[in-house]
PDB file of C-alpha atoms in Angstrom:
ATOM      1  CA  UNK A   1     -28.364 111.502  27.831  1.00 43.00           C
ATOM      2  CA  UNK A   2     -26.818 110.480  24.366  1.00 48.00           C
ATOM      3  CA  UNK A   3     -25.198 107.297  25.180  1.00 47.00           C
ATOM      4  CA  UNK A   4     -27.244 104.274  26.296  1.00 46.00           C
ATOM      5  CA  UNK A   5     -26.850 102.554  29.546  1.00 47.00           C
ATOM      6  CA  UNK A   6     -25.405  99.291  29.909  1.00 47.00           C
ATOM      7  CA  UNK A   7     -29.153  98.005  31.397  1.00 49.00           C
ATOM      8  CA  UNK A   8     -30.436  99.009  27.640  1.00 49.00           C
ATOM      9  CA  UNK A   9     -27.703  97.270  25.195  1.00 49.00           C
ATOM     10  CA  UNK A  10     -28.730  94.690  27.020  1.00 49.00           C
ATOM     11  CA  UNK A  11     -26.771  90.864  27.034  1.00 53.00           C
ATOM     12  CA  UNK A  12     -25.623  90.585  23.168  1.00 52.00           C
ATOM     13  CA  UNK A  13     -24.970  86.942  23.989  1.00 52.00           C
ATOM     14  CA  UNK A  14     -28.194  86.148  25.930  1.00 56.00           C
ATOM     15  CA  UNK A  15     -30.093  87.617  22.839  1.00 61.00           C
ATOM     16  CA  UNK A  16     -28.972  85.367  20.235  1.00 61.00           C
ATOM     17  CA  UNK A  17     -30.714  82.661  19.119  1.00 63.00           C
ATOM     18  CA  UNK A  18     -29.303  79.280  20.487  1.00 64.00           C
ATOM     19  CA  UNK A  19     -26.956  77.714  18.949  1.00 62.00           C
ATOM     20  CA  UNK A  20     -25.312  80.823  17.470  1.00 61.00           C
ATOM     21  CA  UNK A  21     -22.239  82.244  18.292  1.00 62.00           C
ATOM     22  CA  UNK A  22     -20.246  85.361  18.097  1.00 60.00           C
ATOM     23  CA  UNK A  23     -17.398  85.224  16.129  1.00 58.00           C
ATOM     24  CA  UNK A  24     -14.056  87.148  17.539  1.00 61.00           C
ATOM     25  CA  UNK A  25     -10.730  87.620  16.759  1.00 61.00           C
ATOM     26  CA  UNK A  26      -7.860  86.871  18.713  1.00 64.00           C
ATOM     27  CA  UNK A  27      -4.833  89.025  17.601  1.00 64.00           C
ATOM     28  CA  UNK A  28      -2.106  86.801  19.221  1.00 64.00           C
ATOM     29  CA  UNK A  29      -3.473  83.652  17.281  1.00 67.00           C
ATOM     30  CA  UNK A  30      -3.897  85.893  13.801  1.00 64.00           C
ATOM     31  CA  UNK A  31      -0.188  86.529  14.174  1.00 61.00           C
ATOM     32  CA  UNK A  32       0.677  83.047  14.747  1.00 61.00           C
ATOM     33  CA  UNK A  33      -1.066  81.546  11.951  1.00 62.00           C
ATOM     34  CA  UNK A  34       0.397  84.160   9.847  1.00 60.00           C
ATOM     35  CA  UNK A  35       4.199  83.449  10.964  1.00 54.00           C
ATOM     36  CA  UNK A  36       3.402  79.576  10.436  1.00 54.00           C
ATOM     37  CA  UNK A  37       1.947  80.310   6.505  1.00 53.00           C
ATOM     38  CA  UNK A  38       4.635  82.638   5.969  1.00 48.00           C
ATOM     39  CA  UNK A  39       7.543  79.548   7.442  1.00 46.00           C
ATOM     40  CA  UNK A  40       5.753  77.650   5.270  1.00 45.00           C
ATOM     41  CA  UNK A  41       5.854  79.386   1.859  1.00 46.00           C
ATOM     42  CA  UNK A  42       9.310  80.549   2.298  1.00 45.00           C
ATOM     43  CA  UNK A  43      10.611  77.417   2.696  1.00 43.00           C
ATOM     44  CA  UNK A  44       8.912  76.013  -0.518  1.00 42.00           C
ATOM     45  CA  UNK A  45      10.317  78.795  -2.422  1.00 44.00           C
ATOM     46  CA  UNK A  46      14.048  77.972  -1.421  1.00 45.00           C
ATOM     47  CA  UNK A  47      13.690  74.755  -2.497  1.00 42.00           C
ATOM     48  CA  UNK A  48      11.382  75.545  -5.732  1.00 47.00           C
ATOM     49  CA  UNK A  49       9.860  72.576  -5.785  1.00 55.00           C
ATOM     50  CA  UNK A  50       6.356  72.933  -7.509  1.00 65.00           C
ATOM     51  CA  UNK A  51       4.034  69.769  -8.241  1.00 75.00           C
ATOM     52  CA  UNK A  52       3.449  69.105 -11.668  1.00 82.00           C
ATOM     53  CA  UNK A  53       0.151  69.798 -13.087  1.00 85.00           C
ATOM     54  CA  UNK A  54      -2.466  67.952 -14.449  1.00 87.00           C
ATOM     55  CA  UNK A  55      -3.650  67.651 -17.715  1.00 89.00           C
ATOM     56  CA  UNK A  56      -6.711  68.797 -16.864  1.00 89.00           C
ATOM     57  CA  UNK A  57      -4.814  71.865 -14.952  1.00 88.00           C
ATOM     58  CA  UNK A  58      -2.956  72.633 -17.954  1.00 89.00           C
ATOM     59  CA  UNK A  59      -6.024  72.474 -20.754  1.00 89.00           C
ATOM     60  CA  UNK A  60      -7.858  75.051 -18.042  1.00 88.00           C
ATOM     61  CA  UNK A  61      -5.104  77.379 -18.070  1.00 87.00           C
ATOM     62  CA  UNK A  62      -4.769  77.640 -21.755  1.00 85.00           C
ATOM     63  CA  UNK A  63      -8.651  77.643 -22.065  1.00 85.00           C
ATOM     64  CA  UNK A  64      -9.018  74.205 -24.221  1.00 87.00           C
ATOM     65  CA  UNK A  65     -12.568  73.155 -24.776  1.00 84.00           C
ATOM     66  CA  UNK A  66     -13.416  69.734 -25.229  1.00 82.00           C
ATOM     67  CA  UNK A  67     -14.347  70.728 -29.008  1.00 84.00           C
ATOM     68  CA  UNK A  68     -10.350  71.064 -29.235  1.00 85.00           C
ATOM     69  CA  UNK A  69      -9.603  67.484 -28.046  1.00 91.00           C
ATOM     70  CA  UNK A  70     -12.385  66.306 -30.245  1.00 92.00           C
ATOM     71  CA  UNK A  71     -10.422  67.740 -32.983  1.00 91.00           C
ATOM     72  CA  UNK A  72      -6.542  66.447 -31.452  1.00 94.00           C
ATOM     73  CA  UNK A  73      -8.311  63.086 -31.615  1.00 94.00           C
ATOM     74  CA  UNK A  74      -9.135  63.046 -34.784  1.00 94.00           C
ATOM     75  CA  UNK A  75      -5.995  64.444 -36.024  1.00 95.00           C
ATOM     76  CA  UNK A  76      -3.655  61.643 -34.098  1.00 95.00           C
ATOM     77  CA  UNK A  77      -6.488  58.756 -35.868  1.00 94.00           C
ATOM     78  CA  UNK A  78      -5.949  60.344 -39.162  1.00 93.00           C
ATOM     79  CA  UNK A  79      -2.647  60.396 -38.974  1.00 93.00           C
ATOM     80  CA  UNK A  80      -2.148  57.447 -37.283  1.00 92.00           C
ATOM     81  CA  UNK A  81      -0.942  57.930 -33.703  1.00 90.00           C
ATOM     82  CA  UNK A  82      -1.843  55.906 -30.969  1.00 87.00           C
ATOM     83  CA  UNK A  83      -3.533  57.659 -28.230  1.00 83.00           C
TER      84      UNK A  83
ATOM     85  CA  UNK B  16      -9.278  70.746  -7.087  1.00 48.00           C
ATOM     86  CA  UNK B  17      -6.167  73.301  -6.801  1.00 51.00           C
ATOM     87  CA  UNK B  18      -6.554  76.806  -6.818  1.00 51.00           C
ATOM     88  CA  UNK B  19      -6.260  78.984  -9.909  1.00 51.00           C
ATOM     89  CA  UNK B  20      -3.356  81.246  -8.248  1.00 55.00           C
ATOM     90  CA  UNK B  21      -1.727  77.265  -7.714  1.00 55.00           C
ATOM     91  CA  UNK B  22      -2.314  76.720 -11.070  1.00 53.00           C
ATOM     92  CA  UNK B  23      -0.422  79.713 -12.234  1.00 71.00           C
ATOM     93  CA  UNK B  24       2.484  79.258 -10.446  1.00 80.00           C
ATOM     94  CA  UNK B  25       3.180  76.675 -13.196  1.00 89.00           C
ATOM     95  CA  UNK B  26       2.915  78.991 -15.823  1.00 92.00           C
ATOM     96  CA  UNK B  27       5.916  79.488 -18.462  1.00 94.00           C
ATOM     97  CA  UNK B  28       6.173  82.736 -20.238  1.00 94.00           C
ATOM     98  CA  UNK B  29       7.987  81.781 -23.663  1.00 95.00           C
ATOM     99  CA  UNK B  30      10.053  84.647 -25.167  1.00 94.00           C
ATOM    100  CA  UNK B  31      10.993  82.817 -28.708  1.00 95.00           C
ATOM    101  CA  UNK B  32      11.466  83.936 -32.613  1.00 93.00           C
ATOM    102  CA  UNK B  33       8.219  82.831 -34.258  1.00 92.00           C
ATOM    103  CA  UNK B  34      10.174  82.390 -37.912  1.00 91.00           C
ATOM    104  CA  UNK B  35       9.353  78.882 -39.676  1.00 92.00           C
ATOM    105  CA  UNK B  36      13.189  77.647 -38.748  1.00 92.00           C
ATOM    106  CA  UNK B  37      12.239  78.011 -34.916  1.00 94.00           C
ATOM    107  CA  UNK B  38       9.211  75.938 -35.518  1.00 96.00           C
ATOM    108  CA  UNK B  39      10.335  72.612 -34.994  1.00 96.00           C
ATOM    109  CA  UNK B  40      12.239  73.811 -31.648  1.00 97.00           C
ATOM    110  CA  UNK B  41       8.806  75.312 -30.520  1.00 97.00           C
ATOM    111  CA  UNK B  42       7.395  72.621 -30.831  1.00 97.00           C
ATOM    112  CA  UNK B  43       9.894  70.588 -28.829  1.00 97.00           C
ATOM    113  CA  UNK B  44       9.671  73.208 -25.947  1.00 96.00           C
ATOM    114  CA  UNK B  45       5.926  73.018 -25.946  1.00 96.00           C
ATOM    115  CA  UNK B  46       6.356  68.786 -25.568  1.00 96.00           C
ATOM    116  CA  UNK B  47       9.135  69.389 -23.120  1.00 96.00           C
ATOM    117  CA  UNK B  48       7.548  71.903 -20.486  1.00 95.00           C
ATOM    118  CA  UNK B  49       3.926  69.850 -20.544  1.00 94.00           C
ATOM    119  CA  UNK B  50       5.929  66.775 -20.014  1.00 94.00           C
ATOM    120  CA  UNK B  51       7.049  68.570 -16.580  1.00 92.00           C
ATOM    121  CA  UNK B  52       3.573  69.363 -16.257  1.00 91.00           C
ATOM    122  CA  UNK B  53       4.180  73.201 -16.563  1.00 93.00           C
ATOM    123  CA  UNK B  54       1.971  75.367 -18.421  1.00 93.00           C
ATOM    124  CA  UNK B  55       3.402  77.014 -21.503  1.00 94.00           C
ATOM    125  CA  UNK B  56       2.105  80.651 -22.564  1.00 93.00           C
ATOM    126  CA  UNK B  57       3.032  83.117 -25.190  1.00 92.00           C
ATOM    127  CA  UNK B  58       2.073  86.160 -26.135  1.00 90.00           C
ATOM    128  CA  UNK B  59      -0.320  84.289 -29.202  1.00 89.00           C
ATOM    129  CA  UNK B  60      -2.540  83.021 -26.610  1.00 86.00           C
ATOM    130  CA  UNK B  61      -3.815  86.370 -26.102  1.00 81.00           C
ATOM    131  CA  UNK B  62      -6.386  87.839 -28.875  1.00 80.00           C
ATOM    132  CA  UNK B  63      -5.724  91.458 -29.674  1.00 76.00           C
ATOM    133  CA  UNK B  64      -7.968  93.864 -28.234  1.00 77.00           C
ATOM    134  CA  UNK B  65      -6.820  97.114 -28.728  1.00 77.00           C
ATOM    135  CA  UNK B  66      -3.855  96.768 -25.927  1.00 78.00           C
ATOM    136  CA  UNK B  67      -1.782  96.652 -28.317  1.00 82.00           C
ATOM    137  CA  UNK B  68       1.297  93.903 -28.504  1.00 83.00           C
ATOM    138  CA  UNK B  69       3.616  95.009 -25.929  1.00 89.00           C
ATOM    139  CA  UNK B  70       1.040  95.414 -23.204  1.00 88.00           C
ATOM    140  CA  UNK B  71       0.059  92.068 -23.755  1.00 86.00           C
ATOM    141  CA  UNK B  72       3.617  90.530 -23.210  1.00 89.00           C
ATOM    142  CA  UNK B  73       4.183  92.725 -20.094  1.00 91.00           C
ATOM    143  CA  UNK B  74       1.244  91.301 -18.402  1.00 88.00           C
ATOM    144  CA  UNK B  75       2.349  87.724 -19.498  1.00 89.00           C
ATOM    145  CA  UNK B  76       5.448  88.203 -18.005  1.00 92.00           C
ATOM    146  CA  UNK B  77       4.148  89.596 -14.645  1.00 90.00           C
ATOM    147  CA  UNK B  78       1.961  86.682 -14.448  1.00 90.00           C
ATOM    148  CA  UNK B  79       4.064  83.947 -14.945  1.00 92.00           C
ATOM    149  CA  UNK B  80       7.022  82.752 -12.507  1.00 91.00           C
ATOM    150  CA  UNK B  81       9.608  81.795 -14.839  1.00 93.00           C
ATOM    151  CA  UNK B  82       9.965  82.921 -18.367  1.00 94.00           C
ATOM    152  CA  UNK B  83      12.423  81.558 -20.907  1.00 95.00           C
ATOM    153  CA  UNK B  84      14.094  83.802 -23.559  1.00 95.00           C
ATOM    154  CA  UNK B  85      15.799  82.508 -26.493  1.00 95.00           C
ATOM    155  CA  UNK B  86      18.111  84.957 -27.967  1.00 94.00           C
ATOM    156  CA  UNK B  87      20.241  82.523 -30.461  1.00 93.00           C
ATOM    157  CA  UNK B  88      18.494  84.729 -33.647  1.00 90.00           C
ATOM    158  CA  UNK B  89      21.247  87.403 -33.735  1.00 88.00           C
ATOM    159  CA  UNK B  90      21.402  87.347 -37.946  1.00 82.00           C
ATOM    160  CA  UNK B  91      19.757  89.168 -40.209  1.00 81.00           C
ATOM    161  CA  UNK B  92      17.573  90.501 -40.185  1.00 82.00           C
ATOM    162  CA  UNK B  93      18.323  91.895 -36.692  1.00 84.00           C
ATOM    163  CA  UNK B  94      15.737  90.799 -34.163  1.00 85.00           C
ATOM    164  CA  UNK B  95      15.319  93.177 -31.380  1.00 90.00           C
ATOM    165  CA  UNK B  96      11.995  91.394 -29.767  1.00 89.00           C
ATOM    166  CA  UNK B  97      13.371  89.137 -27.344  1.00 93.00           C
ATOM    167  CA  UNK B  98      15.824  90.854 -26.028  1.00 94.00           C
ATOM    168  CA  UNK B  99      13.851  93.704 -25.153  1.00 95.00           C
ATOM    169  CA  UNK B 100      11.556  90.985 -23.609  1.00 94.00           C
ATOM    170  CA  UNK B 101      14.483  89.832 -21.198  1.00 95.00           C
ATOM    171  CA  UNK B 102      14.704  93.436 -20.421  1.00 95.00           C
ATOM    172  CA  UNK B 103      11.178  93.220 -18.977  1.00 94.00           C
ATOM    173  CA  UNK B 104      11.708  90.471 -17.502  1.00 94.00           C
ATOM    174  CA  UNK B 105      14.744  91.696 -15.754  1.00 94.00           C
ATOM    175  CA  UNK B 106      13.252  94.632 -14.538  1.00 94.00           C
ATOM    176  CA  UNK B 107      10.066  92.822 -13.259  1.00 93.00           C
ATOM    177  CA  UNK B 108      12.370  90.086 -11.371  1.00 92.00           C
ATOM    178  CA  UNK B 109      14.555  93.225  -9.873  1.00 92.00           C
ATOM    179  CA  UNK B 110      11.420  94.865  -8.293  1.00 91.00           C
ATOM    180  CA  UNK B 111       8.820  92.371  -7.813  1.00 87.00           C
ATOM    181  CA  UNK B 112      11.394  89.458  -7.633  1.00 81.00           C
ATOM    182  CA  UNK B 113       9.817  87.267 -10.016  1.00 79.00           C
ATOM    183  CA  UNK B 114       9.423  86.195 -12.550  1.00 85.00           C
ATOM    184  CA  UNK B 115      12.770  83.606 -12.758  1.00 90.00           C
ATOM    185  CA  UNK B 116      13.959  84.466 -16.133  1.00 93.00           C
ATOM    186  CA  UNK B 117      16.413  81.582 -18.298  1.00 94.00           C
ATOM    187  CA  UNK B 118      18.025  82.511 -20.974  1.00 95.00           C
ATOM    188  CA  UNK B 119      18.752  79.912 -23.837  1.00 95.00           C
ATOM    189  CA  UNK B 120      21.422  80.523 -26.901  1.00 94.00           C
ATOM    190  CA  UNK B 121      22.498  78.113 -29.641  1.00 94.00           C
ATOM    191  CA  UNK B 122      25.887  78.485 -29.505  1.00 93.00           C
ATOM    192  CA  UNK B 123      28.301  78.809 -26.666  1.00 93.00           C
ATOM    193  CA  UNK B 124      30.067  81.871 -25.247  1.00 92.00           C
ATOM    194  CA  UNK B 125      28.148  84.170 -27.924  1.00 93.00           C
ATOM    195  CA  UNK B 126      26.140  85.496 -25.232  1.00 92.00           C
ATOM    196  CA  UNK B 127      29.297  87.377 -24.156  1.00 91.00           C
ATOM    197  CA  UNK B 128      29.710  88.911 -27.128  1.00 90.00           C
ATOM    198  CA  UNK B 129      25.853  89.819 -28.364  1.00 91.00           C
ATOM    199  CA  UNK B 130      24.586  91.091 -24.659  1.00 92.00           C
ATOM    200  CA  UNK B 131      27.880  91.584 -22.424  1.00 92.00           C
ATOM    201  CA  UNK B 132      25.362  92.797 -19.645  1.00 92.00           C
ATOM    202  CA  UNK B 133      24.014  89.543 -18.738  1.00 89.00           C
ATOM    203  CA  UNK B 134      27.530  88.228 -18.229  1.00 90.00           C
ATOM    204  CA  UNK B 135      27.082  85.830 -15.199  1.00 87.00           C
ATOM    205  CA  UNK B 136      23.905  84.548 -15.885  1.00 89.00           C
ATOM    206  CA  UNK B 137      24.693  80.756 -17.479  1.00 90.00           C
ATOM    207  CA  UNK B 138      22.481  80.353 -20.555  1.00 93.00           C
ATOM    208  CA  UNK B 139      20.997  77.258 -21.818  1.00 94.00           C
ATOM    209  CA  UNK B 140      22.697  75.938 -24.940  1.00 95.00           C
ATOM    210  CA  UNK B 141      20.472  73.675 -27.147  1.00 95.00           C
ATOM    211  CA  UNK B 142      23.082  73.701 -30.631  1.00 94.00           C
ATOM    212  CA  UNK B 143      19.223  74.547 -32.350  1.00 94.00           C
ATOM    213  CA  UNK B 144      18.500  70.892 -31.849  1.00 96.00           C
ATOM    214  CA  UNK B 145      15.204  69.279 -30.456  1.00 96.00           C
ATOM    215  CA  UNK B 146      17.418  66.963 -28.151  1.00 96.00           C
ATOM    216  CA  UNK B 147      19.444  70.435 -26.764  1.00 96.00           C
ATOM    217  CA  UNK B 148      16.217  72.244 -25.916  1.00 96.00           C
ATOM    218  CA  UNK B 149      14.566  69.577 -24.350  1.00 96.00           C
ATOM    219  CA  UNK B 150      17.304  68.811 -21.616  1.00 95.00           C
ATOM    220  CA  UNK B 151      17.892  72.699 -21.484  1.00 94.00           C
ATOM    221  CA  UNK B 152      14.018  72.621 -20.312  1.00 93.00           C
ATOM    222  CA  UNK B 153      14.274  69.711 -18.223  1.00 92.00           C
ATOM    223  CA  UNK B 154      17.505  70.882 -16.664  1.00 91.00           C
ATOM    224  CA  UNK B 155      16.384  74.325 -15.676  1.00 91.00           C
ATOM    225  CA  UNK B 156      12.780  74.016 -14.980  1.00 90.00           C
ATOM    226  CA  UNK B 157      12.322  70.634 -13.890  1.00 85.00           C
ATOM    227  CA  UNK B 158      12.423  69.451 -10.546  1.00 79.00           C
ATOM    228  CA  UNK B 159      15.470  68.679  -8.604  1.00 76.00           C
ATOM    229  CA  UNK B 160      14.731  65.071  -8.913  1.00 77.00           C
ATOM    230  CA  UNK B 161      12.008  62.910 -10.464  1.00 77.00           C
ATOM    231  CA  UNK B 162      11.831  64.532 -13.965  1.00 85.00           C
ATOM    232  CA  UNK B 163      10.955  62.689 -17.040  1.00 90.00           C
ATOM    233  CA  UNK B 164      13.923  60.935 -19.091  1.00 91.00           C
ATOM    234  CA  UNK B 165      15.062  62.904 -22.056  1.00 93.00           C
ATOM    235  CA  UNK B 166      13.827  59.521 -24.214  1.00 94.00           C
ATOM    236  CA  UNK B 167      10.128  59.859 -22.943  1.00 93.00           C
ATOM    237  CA  UNK B 168       9.970  63.390 -23.920  1.00 95.00           C
ATOM    238  CA  UNK B 169      11.401  63.229 -27.591  1.00 96.00           C
ATOM    239  CA  UNK B 170       9.110  60.099 -28.383  1.00 95.00           C
ATOM    240  CA  UNK B 171       5.866  63.436 -26.796  1.00 96.00           C
ATOM    241  CA  UNK B 172       8.085  65.680 -29.454  1.00 97.00           C
ATOM    242  CA  UNK B 173       7.905  63.173 -32.452  1.00 96.00           C
ATOM    243  CA  UNK B 174       4.362  62.094 -32.449  1.00 96.00           C
ATOM    244  CA  UNK B 175       3.324  66.069 -31.922  1.00 96.00           C
ATOM    245  CA  UNK B 176       5.630  67.026 -34.978  1.00 97.00           C
ATOM    246  CA  UNK B 177       3.771  64.285 -36.840  1.00 96.00           C
ATOM    247  CA  UNK B 178       0.690  66.532 -36.504  1.00 96.00           C
ATOM    248  CA  UNK B 179       1.907  70.041 -37.267  1.00 97.00           C
ATOM    249  CA  UNK B 180       1.085  70.200 -41.020  1.00 96.00           C
ATOM    250  CA  UNK B 181      -2.895  68.949 -40.174  1.00 96.00           C
ATOM    251  CA  UNK B 182      -3.039  71.140 -37.566  1.00 96.00           C
ATOM    252  CA  UNK B 183      -1.790  74.089 -40.132  1.00 96.00           C
ATOM    253  CA  UNK B 184      -4.395  72.545 -42.545  1.00 95.00           C
ATOM    254  CA  UNK B 185      -6.946  72.593 -40.115  1.00 94.00           C
ATOM    255  CA  UNK B 186      -6.419  76.444 -39.303  1.00 94.00           C
ATOM    256  CA  UNK B 187      -5.569  77.436 -43.129  1.00 96.00           C
ATOM    257  CA  UNK B 188      -2.020  78.813 -41.531  1.00 95.00           C
ATOM    258  CA  UNK B 189       1.467  78.621 -43.500  1.00 95.00           C
ATOM    259  CA  UNK B 190       3.458  78.694 -40.049  1.00 95.00           C
ATOM    260  CA  UNK B 191       2.398  77.108 -36.204  1.00 96.00           C
ATOM    261  CA  UNK B 192       2.440  80.565 -34.794  1.00 95.00           C
ATOM    262  CA  UNK B 193      -1.228  81.579 -33.829  1.00 93.00           C
ATOM    263  CA  UNK B 194      -3.458  81.181 -31.327  1.00 92.00           C
ATOM    264  CA  UNK B 195      -5.414  78.195 -31.996  1.00 92.00           C
ATOM    265  CA  UNK B 196      -2.415  76.107 -33.471  1.00 95.00           C
ATOM    266  CA  UNK B 197      -1.042  77.115 -30.200  1.00 94.00           C
ATOM    267  CA  UNK B 198      -4.032  75.681 -28.104  1.00 93.00           C
ATOM    268  CA  UNK B 199      -4.165  72.379 -30.763  1.00 94.00           C
ATOM    269  CA  UNK B 200      -0.274  71.859 -29.911  1.00 96.00           C
ATOM    270  CA  UNK B 201      -0.707  72.610 -25.942  1.00 95.00           C
ATOM    271  CA  UNK B 202      -3.761  70.145 -26.010  1.00 95.00           C
ATOM    272  CA  UNK B 203      -2.142  67.139 -28.101  1.00 96.00           C
ATOM    273  CA  UNK B 204       0.887  67.750 -25.902  1.00 96.00           C
ATOM    274  CA  UNK B 205      -0.936  67.228 -23.068  1.00 95.00           C
ATOM    275  CA  UNK B 206      -2.585  63.998 -24.429  1.00 95.00           C
ATOM    276  CA  UNK B 207       0.699  62.794 -25.206  1.00 95.00           C
ATOM    277  CA  UNK B 208       2.056  63.451 -22.436  1.00 94.00           C
ATOM    278  CA  UNK B 209      -0.924  61.586 -20.385  1.00 93.00           C
ATOM    279  CA  UNK B 210      -0.382  58.672 -22.601  1.00 92.00           C
ATOM    280  CA  UNK B 211       3.541  58.372 -22.137  1.00 91.00           C
ATOM    281  CA  UNK B 212       2.074  58.382 -18.109  1.00 90.00           C
ATOM    282  CA  UNK B 213       4.408  61.597 -17.517  1.00 91.00           C
ATOM    283  CA  UNK B 214       1.410  63.538 -16.265  1.00 89.00           C
ATOM    284  CA  UNK B 215      -1.706  62.608 -14.448  1.00 87.00           C
ATOM    285  CA  UNK B 216      -5.199  63.160 -15.574  1.00 82.00           C
TER     286      UNK B 216
END
């Protein structure tokens, strides 16, 4: 026979090393989680409140390096702006 | 650390005239946006790599959730860049629901004559003043409450404007519209806004 019997397949759970588990996908849970996340996004989108970026996030987003910061600090020092 | 996607949500695309007369307002825009924790983007920041200016502009507008279009340059020589980029933003907004676009003008009711297609959208009127552009930015892009006061942002702008000649000198440029100066301006605004206590480190 081209297909194997149940005996040949063996019990997959018992063959696995102790402590490991098979991750199963529960369709109902996936749908529920998606709905929860969607609602959160929608609520946030309507209010349109975006938390402000931190200084490091702004620098990272524009690709500013540490050497650039040193240049700016030197300029401020030269023109007498206290930072 | 927040995700990159979260950081991208704070981007604001600046579609403004790159001329000498607008330099002070450009610096004011950067000061205001950084002070409210938004990340200014403009076409200057992407190096030309053979893709052409239009492709760079399109990519930036698509990536930023908000775009800001100043249509106050209506004199001679006629500038079509800003209305054209506004058109791109409006089309993207209709197709992909982003970016949200904000229109700025210097004179009240003039937009009804110069670009009557956008009747129904209220532009922010800045009267070509630093204070005006800061209040427009805070009103249109700021949070519903808890924004920094205009005086604090003006202080950031004043100090940043003092550094502009040095930035030009360092980079050997006559104007501020270059990639390294744009990066320096944002970096300096970030340092000043942090010092004022408007954003956190």
